[in-house]
Amino acid sequence: MRFGDMLARIAETGRALIGAEEPKALIEQARTILGSEGEVSGTARARAFLDAYRALGEKARLDFLREASTGLGAEAATLGAAVEKYLASRSDTDARALHIAAEPRSQELIRRLNRAPGAMPDLVAMREDLLRHLRDEPALAALDEDFRHLFASWFNRGFLELRRIDWNTPAAILEKIIEYEAVHEIHDWSDLRRRVAAPDRQLYAFFHPALPGEPLIFVEVALTAEIPTAIGPILAAGRETLEPSRARTAVFYSISNCQEGLRGVSFGNFLIKQVVEELSAAFPSLETFVTLSPVPGLRAWAGRQGIEAPAPDALGPLAARYLVEAKRPSGGPVDPVARFHLGNGARLERINLGADTSGRGEAQGWGVMVNYLYDLRDIEKNHEAFAESGEVAHSAAVRRLVKQAGQAGGARA
């Protein structure tokens, strides 16, 4: 029998055993996969398993995820024996054996499923299912941790490929750029062309070989003469194109994560740093690297402080206090965009009022946008200060606004 025929027969048998609407049967097949020693049979069963999971309805998928999260933990007997052996010896060898014994079987299941041909899109989609229910199903957190742990390894920087997206990029990928843009909507193909084909516009994305044709994250860049104070001129259809050799500033004005199932796997810090290197090499005239970023949590945070409509002269100080002083209970700034850029070593450089007059901009933060400055001389220092003590690097101009907020008796976080 030919290898391909044998693989197909094993897969067909696996699908028949599982059934299309039986999460319990799927768990049993998972245990079979975990006990399988044969490379060919294990691969075929993994492919059949993933096909069967995809055929389940939403409720059945949730039932399976619950069972996998709570019923496929570490083997108690094996773990207990490893603990006793380590406590008796305290040796590094037995410590490693204990670590292996403590690994949940659900984690090994994901690892074995990934052996199936084309498995990665299915696994990313499975985690997306899990994340959709995680808030209401805390018991799923254990399985989510397995995914996070493995995805962090499988999607590390060494496997990522940076590509520039331009008007010659395949249409299928350009369509995904339109679909995944999460900050400033791309309205049509003409809008997309202005962002990727103009000489003073750049777009870069990370790809992974296990997800061909699927961008993981992308950043849109405008080459400008100076640091911008509003998004309108950058996106304007009739704007005047700048000759790239005259550009002094590279503006990261939109960063979009594309795969919900990879939430929590960090790509952005690598992306920005590599794009800075690419731009520096391609355009030697560039001197400044900044963002033009939204402040998505400002209005909601102010509402929790009892502030519904700040006066125009109070909005800048309010935004400064929010970005510099408002902290989560677990630490770090409340604002997610601030956490991202400050964690990458950027400095909060400037607060721009009336910078985003779109409905979304007004709803999130009364039209406020900010510039985070990536000064290559200070990135490492800023990153370490933020990581160690939560220090928010910010300019003298922002510092003055924070002081004004304090003098005015503004609400504290």
Coordinates of C-alpha atoms in Angstrom, one line a residue:
M1 CA 0.0 0.0 0.0
R2 CA 1.3 3.4 -0.9
F3 CA 2.2 5.8 2.0
G4 CA -0.5 8.4 0.9
D5 CA -3.2 5.7 0.7
M6 CA -2.3 4.4 4.1
L7 CA -2.4 7.9 5.6
A8 CA -5.8 8.6 4.0
R9 CA -7.2 5.3 5.3
I10 CA -6.0 6.0 8.9
A11 CA -7.5 9.5 8.7
E12 CA -10.8 8.2 7.4
T13 CA -11.0 5.7 10.2
G14 CA -10.3 8.4 12.7
R15 CA -13.0 10.6 11.4
A16 CA -15.5 7.7 11.6
L17 CA -14.5 7.0 15.2
I18 CA -14.9 10.6 16.3
G19 CA -18.2 11.5 14.8
A20 CA -19.2 15.0 13.8
E21 CA -21.2 16.0 16.9
E22 CA -19.6 14.1 19.8
P23 CA -17.2 16.2 22.0
K24 CA -16.8 13.2 24.4
A25 CA -15.7 11.0 21.5
L26 CA -13.3 13.8 20.5
I27 CA -11.8 13.7 24.0
E28 CA -11.3 9.9 23.7
Q29 CA -9.6 10.4 20.3
A30 CA -7.4 13.0 22.0
R31 CA -6.3 10.4 24.5
T32 CA -5.7 8.0 21.7
I33 CA -3.4 10.6 20.0
L34 CA -1.6 11.1 23.3
G35 CA -1.0 7.4 23.6
S36 CA 0.0 6.9 19.9
E37 CA 3.6 6.0 19.2
G38 CA 3.5 5.7 15.4
E39 CA 4.5 8.8 13.5
V40 CA 2.2 8.1 10.5
S41 CA -0.9 7.0 12.5
G42 CA -0.4 9.9 15.0
T43 CA -0.2 12.4 12.1
A44 CA -3.3 11.0 10.4
R45 CA -5.3 10.9 13.7
A46 CA -4.3 14.5 14.4
R47 CA -5.6 15.6 11.0
A48 CA -8.8 13.7 11.5
F49 CA -9.2 15.2 14.9
L50 CA -8.8 18.8 13.6
D51 CA -11.3 18.1 10.8
A52 CA -13.8 16.7 13.3
Y53 CA -13.4 19.7 15.7
R54 CA -14.0 22.1 12.9
A55 CA -17.3 20.2 12.1
L56 CA -18.6 20.7 15.6
G57 CA -21.2 23.3 16.4
E58 CA -20.3 26.1 18.8
K59 CA -21.8 24.5 21.9
A60 CA -20.1 21.2 21.2
R61 CA -16.8 22.9 20.7
L62 CA -17.2 24.7 24.0
D63 CA -18.0 21.3 25.7
F64 CA -14.8 19.9 24.3
L65 CA -12.7 22.9 25.4
R66 CA -14.0 22.6 28.9
E67 CA -13.2 18.9 29.1
A68 CA -9.7 19.4 27.6
S69 CA -9.0 22.2 30.1
T70 CA -10.1 20.3 33.2
G71 CA -9.6 16.7 32.2
L72 CA -6.3 16.6 30.5
G73 CA -4.0 17.8 33.2
A74 CA -0.8 16.1 34.4
E75 CA -0.8 12.4 35.2
A76 CA -1.2 12.4 39.0
A77 CA 0.7 9.2 39.7
T78 CA 3.6 10.1 37.5
L79 CA 3.8 13.6 38.9
G80 CA 3.6 12.3 42.5
A81 CA 6.4 9.9 41.9
A82 CA 8.5 12.7 40.3
V83 CA 7.9 14.9 43.3
E84 CA 9.0 12.3 45.8
K85 CA 12.1 11.4 43.8
Y86 CA 13.1 15.1 43.5
L87 CA 12.5 15.7 47.3
A88 CA 14.8 12.8 48.1
S89 CA 17.6 13.7 45.7
R90 CA 17.3 17.5 45.1
S91 CA 19.3 16.8 41.9
D92 CA 19.1 18.9 38.7
T93 CA 18.3 15.8 36.7
D94 CA 15.3 14.9 38.9
A95 CA 14.2 18.6 38.9
R96 CA 14.0 18.4 35.1
A97 CA 12.1 15.1 35.3
L98 CA 9.7 16.8 37.6
H99 CA 9.2 19.6 35.2
I100 CA 8.4 17.2 32.4
A101 CA 6.0 15.2 34.6
A102 CA 4.2 18.4 35.6
E103 CA 3.3 19.3 32.0
P104 CA -0.4 19.0 31.4
R105 CA -1.4 16.4 28.8
S106 CA -3.5 19.1 27.1
Q107 CA -0.2 20.9 26.2
E108 CA 1.2 17.7 24.7
L109 CA -2.0 17.3 22.8
I110 CA -1.6 20.7 21.1
R111 CA 2.0 19.8 20.3
R112 CA 1.0 16.5 18.6
L113 CA -1.9 18.1 16.8
N114 CA 0.5 20.5 15.2
R115 CA 2.2 17.6 13.5
A116 CA -0.8 17.3 11.1
P117 CA -0.4 18.8 7.7
G118 CA -1.7 22.4 7.7
A119 CA -2.5 22.3 11.4
M120 CA -1.5 25.8 12.5
P121 CA -4.6 27.7 11.1
D122 CA -6.8 25.1 12.8
L123 CA -5.0 25.6 16.2
V124 CA -5.1 29.4 15.9
A125 CA -8.9 29.1 15.2
M126 CA -9.3 26.8 18.1
R127 CA -7.7 29.3 20.5
E128 CA -9.9 32.0 19.0
D129 CA -12.9 29.8 20.0
L130 CA -11.4 29.5 23.5
L131 CA -10.8 33.3 23.9
R132 CA -14.4 34.0 22.9
H133 CA -15.6 32.1 26.0
L134 CA -12.7 32.8 28.4
R135 CA -14.3 35.7 30.2
D136 CA -17.4 33.7 31.1
E137 CA -15.5 30.4 31.6
P138 CA -12.6 31.0 33.9
A139 CA -11.8 27.2 33.9
L140 CA -10.6 27.6 30.3
A141 CA -7.7 29.7 31.5
A142 CA -5.5 26.5 32.0
L143 CA -6.0 25.5 28.4
D144 CA -5.4 29.0 27.2
E145 CA -2.1 29.1 29.1
D146 CA -1.0 25.9 27.1
F147 CA -1.8 27.7 23.8
R148 CA 0.1 30.9 25.0
H149 CA 3.1 28.9 26.0
L150 CA 3.4 27.0 22.8
F151 CA 2.5 29.8 20.5
A152 CA 5.2 32.0 22.1
S153 CA 7.7 29.4 21.0
W154 CA 6.3 28.6 17.6
F155 CA 5.9 32.3 16.7
N156 CA 9.1 33.6 18.1
R157 CA 11.1 36.3 16.2
G158 CA 13.3 33.7 14.5
F159 CA 10.4 32.3 12.5
L160 CA 8.9 35.6 11.4
E161 CA 9.4 37.1 8.0
L162 CA 9.1 40.9 7.5
R163 CA 7.6 41.9 4.1
R164 CA 6.9 45.3 2.6
I165 CA 3.4 45.4 1.2
D166 CA 3.0 47.4 -1.9
W167 CA 0.6 47.7 -4.9
N168 CA 2.3 44.6 -6.5
T169 CA 1.6 42.4 -3.5
P170 CA -0.9 39.6 -4.4
A171 CA -4.5 40.8 -4.2
A172 CA -5.4 38.1 -1.7
I173 CA -3.0 39.6 0.8
L174 CA -4.1 43.2 0.0
E175 CA -7.7 42.2 0.7
K176 CA -6.6 40.9 4.1
I177 CA -4.9 44.2 4.8
I178 CA -8.3 46.0 4.2
E179 CA -10.1 43.4 6.3
Y180 CA -7.7 43.5 9.3
E181 CA -7.0 47.3 9.5
A182 CA -8.1 48.0 13.1
V183 CA -7.3 51.7 13.7
H184 CA -8.2 53.7 10.6
E185 CA -10.6 52.0 8.3
I186 CA -9.5 51.4 4.7
H187 CA -12.7 52.4 2.8
D188 CA -11.9 51.0 -0.6
W189 CA -9.2 50.0 -3.1
S190 CA -8.3 53.6 -3.8
D191 CA -7.8 54.3 -0.2
L192 CA -5.6 51.3 0.1
R193 CA -3.6 52.4 -2.9
R194 CA -2.9 55.7 -1.3
R195 CA -1.4 53.9 1.7
V196 CA 0.8 51.4 -0.1
A197 CA 1.6 52.8 -3.5
A198 CA 2.5 56.5 -2.8
P199 CA 6.3 57.0 -2.5
D200 CA 6.0 58.6 0.9
R201 CA 3.9 55.8 2.3
Q202 CA 5.1 52.4 3.5
L203 CA 3.4 49.3 4.9
Y204 CA 5.2 46.4 6.5
A205 CA 3.8 43.1 7.8
F206 CA 5.1 40.0 9.6
F207 CA 4.3 36.6 8.2
H208 CA 4.9 33.0 9.5
P209 CA 5.6 30.0 7.3
A210 CA 2.9 28.0 9.0
L211 CA 0.3 30.6 8.0
P212 CA 1.1 31.3 4.4
G213 CA -0.7 34.3 3.0
E214 CA -1.9 35.5 6.4
P215 CA -0.3 38.6 7.9
L216 CA 0.2 38.4 11.7
I217 CA 0.6 42.2 12.3
F218 CA 1.2 45.2 10.1
V219 CA 2.3 48.8 10.5
E220 CA 1.5 51.7 8.2
V221 CA 4.1 54.4 7.9
A222 CA 3.9 58.0 6.6
L223 CA 7.1 59.8 5.6
T224 CA 6.7 63.5 6.6
A225 CA 8.7 66.7 6.9
E226 CA 7.8 67.1 10.6
I227 CA 6.0 65.4 13.5
P228 CA 2.3 65.4 12.7
T229 CA -0.4 66.7 15.0
A230 CA -3.5 65.2 13.3
I231 CA -4.4 62.1 11.3
G232 CA -6.6 63.9 8.8
P233 CA -3.7 65.3 6.6
I234 CA -2.1 61.8 6.6
L235 CA -5.2 60.1 5.3
A236 CA -6.5 62.8 3.0
A237 CA -7.3 61.7 -0.5
G238 CA -6.0 65.0 -2.1
R239 CA -2.9 65.5 -0.1
E240 CA 0.4 66.6 -1.7
T241 CA 2.9 63.7 -2.0
L242 CA 6.3 64.4 -0.3
E243 CA 9.4 63.4 -2.1
P244 CA 11.0 60.8 0.2
S245 CA 14.4 62.4 0.1
R246 CA 12.9 65.4 1.8
A247 CA 11.3 63.4 4.6
R248 CA 12.8 63.9 8.1
T249 CA 10.2 62.0 10.1
A250 CA 8.7 58.5 9.9
V251 CA 5.3 58.3 11.4
F252 CA 3.8 54.9 12.5
Y253 CA 0.2 55.9 12.3
S254 CA -1.6 52.5 12.4
I255 CA -0.6 49.1 13.9
S256 CA -3.1 46.2 13.5
N257 CA -2.9 42.7 14.9
C258 CA -4.5 40.4 12.5
Q259 CA -5.0 37.0 14.2
E260 CA -7.3 37.0 17.2
G261 CA -6.2 33.5 18.1
L262 CA -2.7 34.8 18.6
R263 CA -3.8 37.5 21.1
G264 CA -1.1 37.9 23.8
V265 CA 1.7 36.7 21.6
S266 CA 4.0 39.8 21.2
F267 CA 4.9 40.8 17.6
G268 CA 4.7 44.6 17.7
N269 CA 7.9 45.3 19.5
F270 CA 10.0 43.3 17.0
L271 CA 8.0 44.8 14.1
I272 CA 8.7 48.4 15.0
K273 CA 12.3 47.9 15.8
Q274 CA 12.9 46.1 12.5
V275 CA 10.9 48.6 10.5
V276 CA 13.0 51.4 12.0
E277 CA 16.1 49.6 10.7
E278 CA 14.5 49.1 7.3
L279 CA 13.5 52.7 7.0
S280 CA 16.8 54.0 8.2
A281 CA 18.6 52.0 5.5
A282 CA 16.2 52.9 2.7
F283 CA 15.8 56.6 3.6
P284 CA 19.0 58.1 5.2
S285 CA 17.4 61.5 5.5
L286 CA 15.1 60.3 8.3
E287 CA 16.0 61.7 11.7
T288 CA 12.8 61.1 13.8
F289 CA 10.7 58.1 14.4
V290 CA 7.3 58.7 16.1
T291 CA 3.8 57.4 16.2
L292 CA 0.5 59.2 15.8
S293 CA -1.5 57.1 18.2
P294 CA -5.1 57.0 19.5
V295 CA -5.9 57.1 23.2
P296 CA -8.7 54.5 23.3
G297 CA -9.3 54.4 27.0
L298 CA -9.4 58.1 27.8
R299 CA -13.1 58.8 27.7
A300 CA -14.1 55.7 29.5
W301 CA -11.5 56.3 32.3
A302 CA -12.6 60.0 32.6
G303 CA -16.2 58.8 33.0
R304 CA -15.2 56.6 35.9
Q305 CA -13.7 59.7 37.5
G306 CA -17.1 61.5 37.1
I307 CA -15.8 63.6 34.2
E308 CA -18.2 63.6 31.3
A309 CA -17.3 66.7 29.2
P310 CA -14.0 68.5 30.1
A311 CA -13.5 72.0 29.0
P312 CA -11.2 72.4 26.0
D313 CA -8.4 74.0 28.2
A314 CA -8.6 71.1 30.6
L315 CA -8.5 68.2 28.1
G316 CA -4.8 68.3 27.5
P317 CA -3.9 68.1 31.3
L318 CA -6.6 65.4 31.7
A319 CA -5.1 63.3 28.9
A320 CA -1.6 63.8 30.3
R321 CA -2.7 62.6 33.8
Y322 CA -4.4 59.6 32.3
L323 CA -1.4 58.5 30.3
V324 CA 1.2 59.2 32.9
E325 CA -0.5 58.5 36.2
A326 CA -3.6 56.2 35.7
K327 CA -2.5 52.6 36.5
R328 CA -4.2 49.2 36.4
P329 CA -4.5 47.3 39.7
S330 CA -1.8 44.9 38.4
G331 CA 0.5 47.8 37.4
G332 CA 1.2 49.6 34.2
P333 CA -0.8 52.3 32.4
V334 CA -4.5 51.9 32.0
D335 CA -4.2 52.7 28.3
P336 CA -3.4 49.7 26.2
V337 CA -1.7 51.7 23.4
A338 CA 0.5 53.5 26.0
R339 CA 1.5 50.1 27.6
F340 CA 2.6 48.9 24.2
H341 CA 4.7 51.8 23.1
L342 CA 6.1 52.6 26.5
G343 CA 7.0 48.9 27.0
N344 CA 8.9 49.1 23.7
G345 CA 11.0 51.9 25.0
A346 CA 9.2 54.9 23.4
R347 CA 8.7 58.3 25.2
L348 CA 5.4 60.0 25.4
E349 CA 6.3 63.1 23.4
R350 CA 3.3 65.2 22.7
I351 CA -0.5 65.3 23.2
N352 CA -2.5 66.6 20.3
L353 CA -6.1 67.9 20.8
G354 CA -8.6 67.7 17.9
A355 CA -6.3 65.3 16.1
D356 CA -8.9 62.7 15.2
T357 CA -12.3 64.1 14.4
S358 CA -13.8 60.8 13.3
G359 CA -16.7 59.3 15.2
R360 CA -14.4 56.7 16.7
G361 CA -11.8 59.2 17.7
E362 CA -14.4 61.3 19.5
A363 CA -16.0 58.3 21.2
Q364 CA -12.7 57.0 22.5
G365 CA -10.9 60.1 23.6
W366 CA -12.6 63.4 22.5
G367 CA -10.4 63.4 19.4
V368 CA -7.1 63.3 21.3
M369 CA -4.1 61.6 19.7
V370 CA -0.5 61.4 21.0
N371 CA 3.0 61.1 19.6
Y372 CA 5.3 58.4 21.1
L373 CA 8.9 59.1 20.2
Y374 CA 11.3 56.2 19.4
D375 CA 14.7 57.8 20.1
L376 CA 17.2 55.1 19.3
R377 CA 19.6 56.5 21.9
D378 CA 17.1 56.0 24.7
I379 CA 14.9 53.0 23.8
E380 CA 16.8 50.5 25.9
K381 CA 17.0 52.8 28.9
N382 CA 13.2 53.7 28.7
H383 CA 12.3 50.0 28.3
E384 CA 14.2 49.0 31.4
A385 CA 12.8 51.8 33.5
F386 CA 9.3 50.9 32.4
A387 CA 9.8 47.2 33.0
E388 CA 11.4 47.5 36.4
S389 CA 9.4 50.3 38.0
G390 CA 6.6 51.2 35.6
E391 CA 8.2 54.6 34.9
V392 CA 6.5 56.4 32.1
A393 CA 9.1 58.3 30.0
H394 CA 7.6 61.6 28.9
S395 CA 8.7 64.9 27.6
A396 CA 8.9 68.3 29.4
A397 CA 5.8 69.4 27.5
V398 CA 3.8 66.5 28.9
R399 CA 5.3 67.0 32.3
R400 CA 3.9 70.6 32.3
L401 CA 0.5 69.3 31.4
V402 CA 0.6 66.8 34.3
K403 CA 1.5 69.6 36.6
Q404 CA -1.3 71.8 35.4
A405 CA -3.7 68.9 36.0
G406 CA -2.5 68.6 39.6
Q407 CA -2.8 72.4 40.2
A408 CA -6.3 72.3 38.9
G409 CA -7.2 69.6 41.3
G410 CA -8.1 67.1 38.5
A411 CA -9.4 63.7 39.4
R412 CA -6.7 61.2 40.2
A413 CA -6.7 57.6 39.0

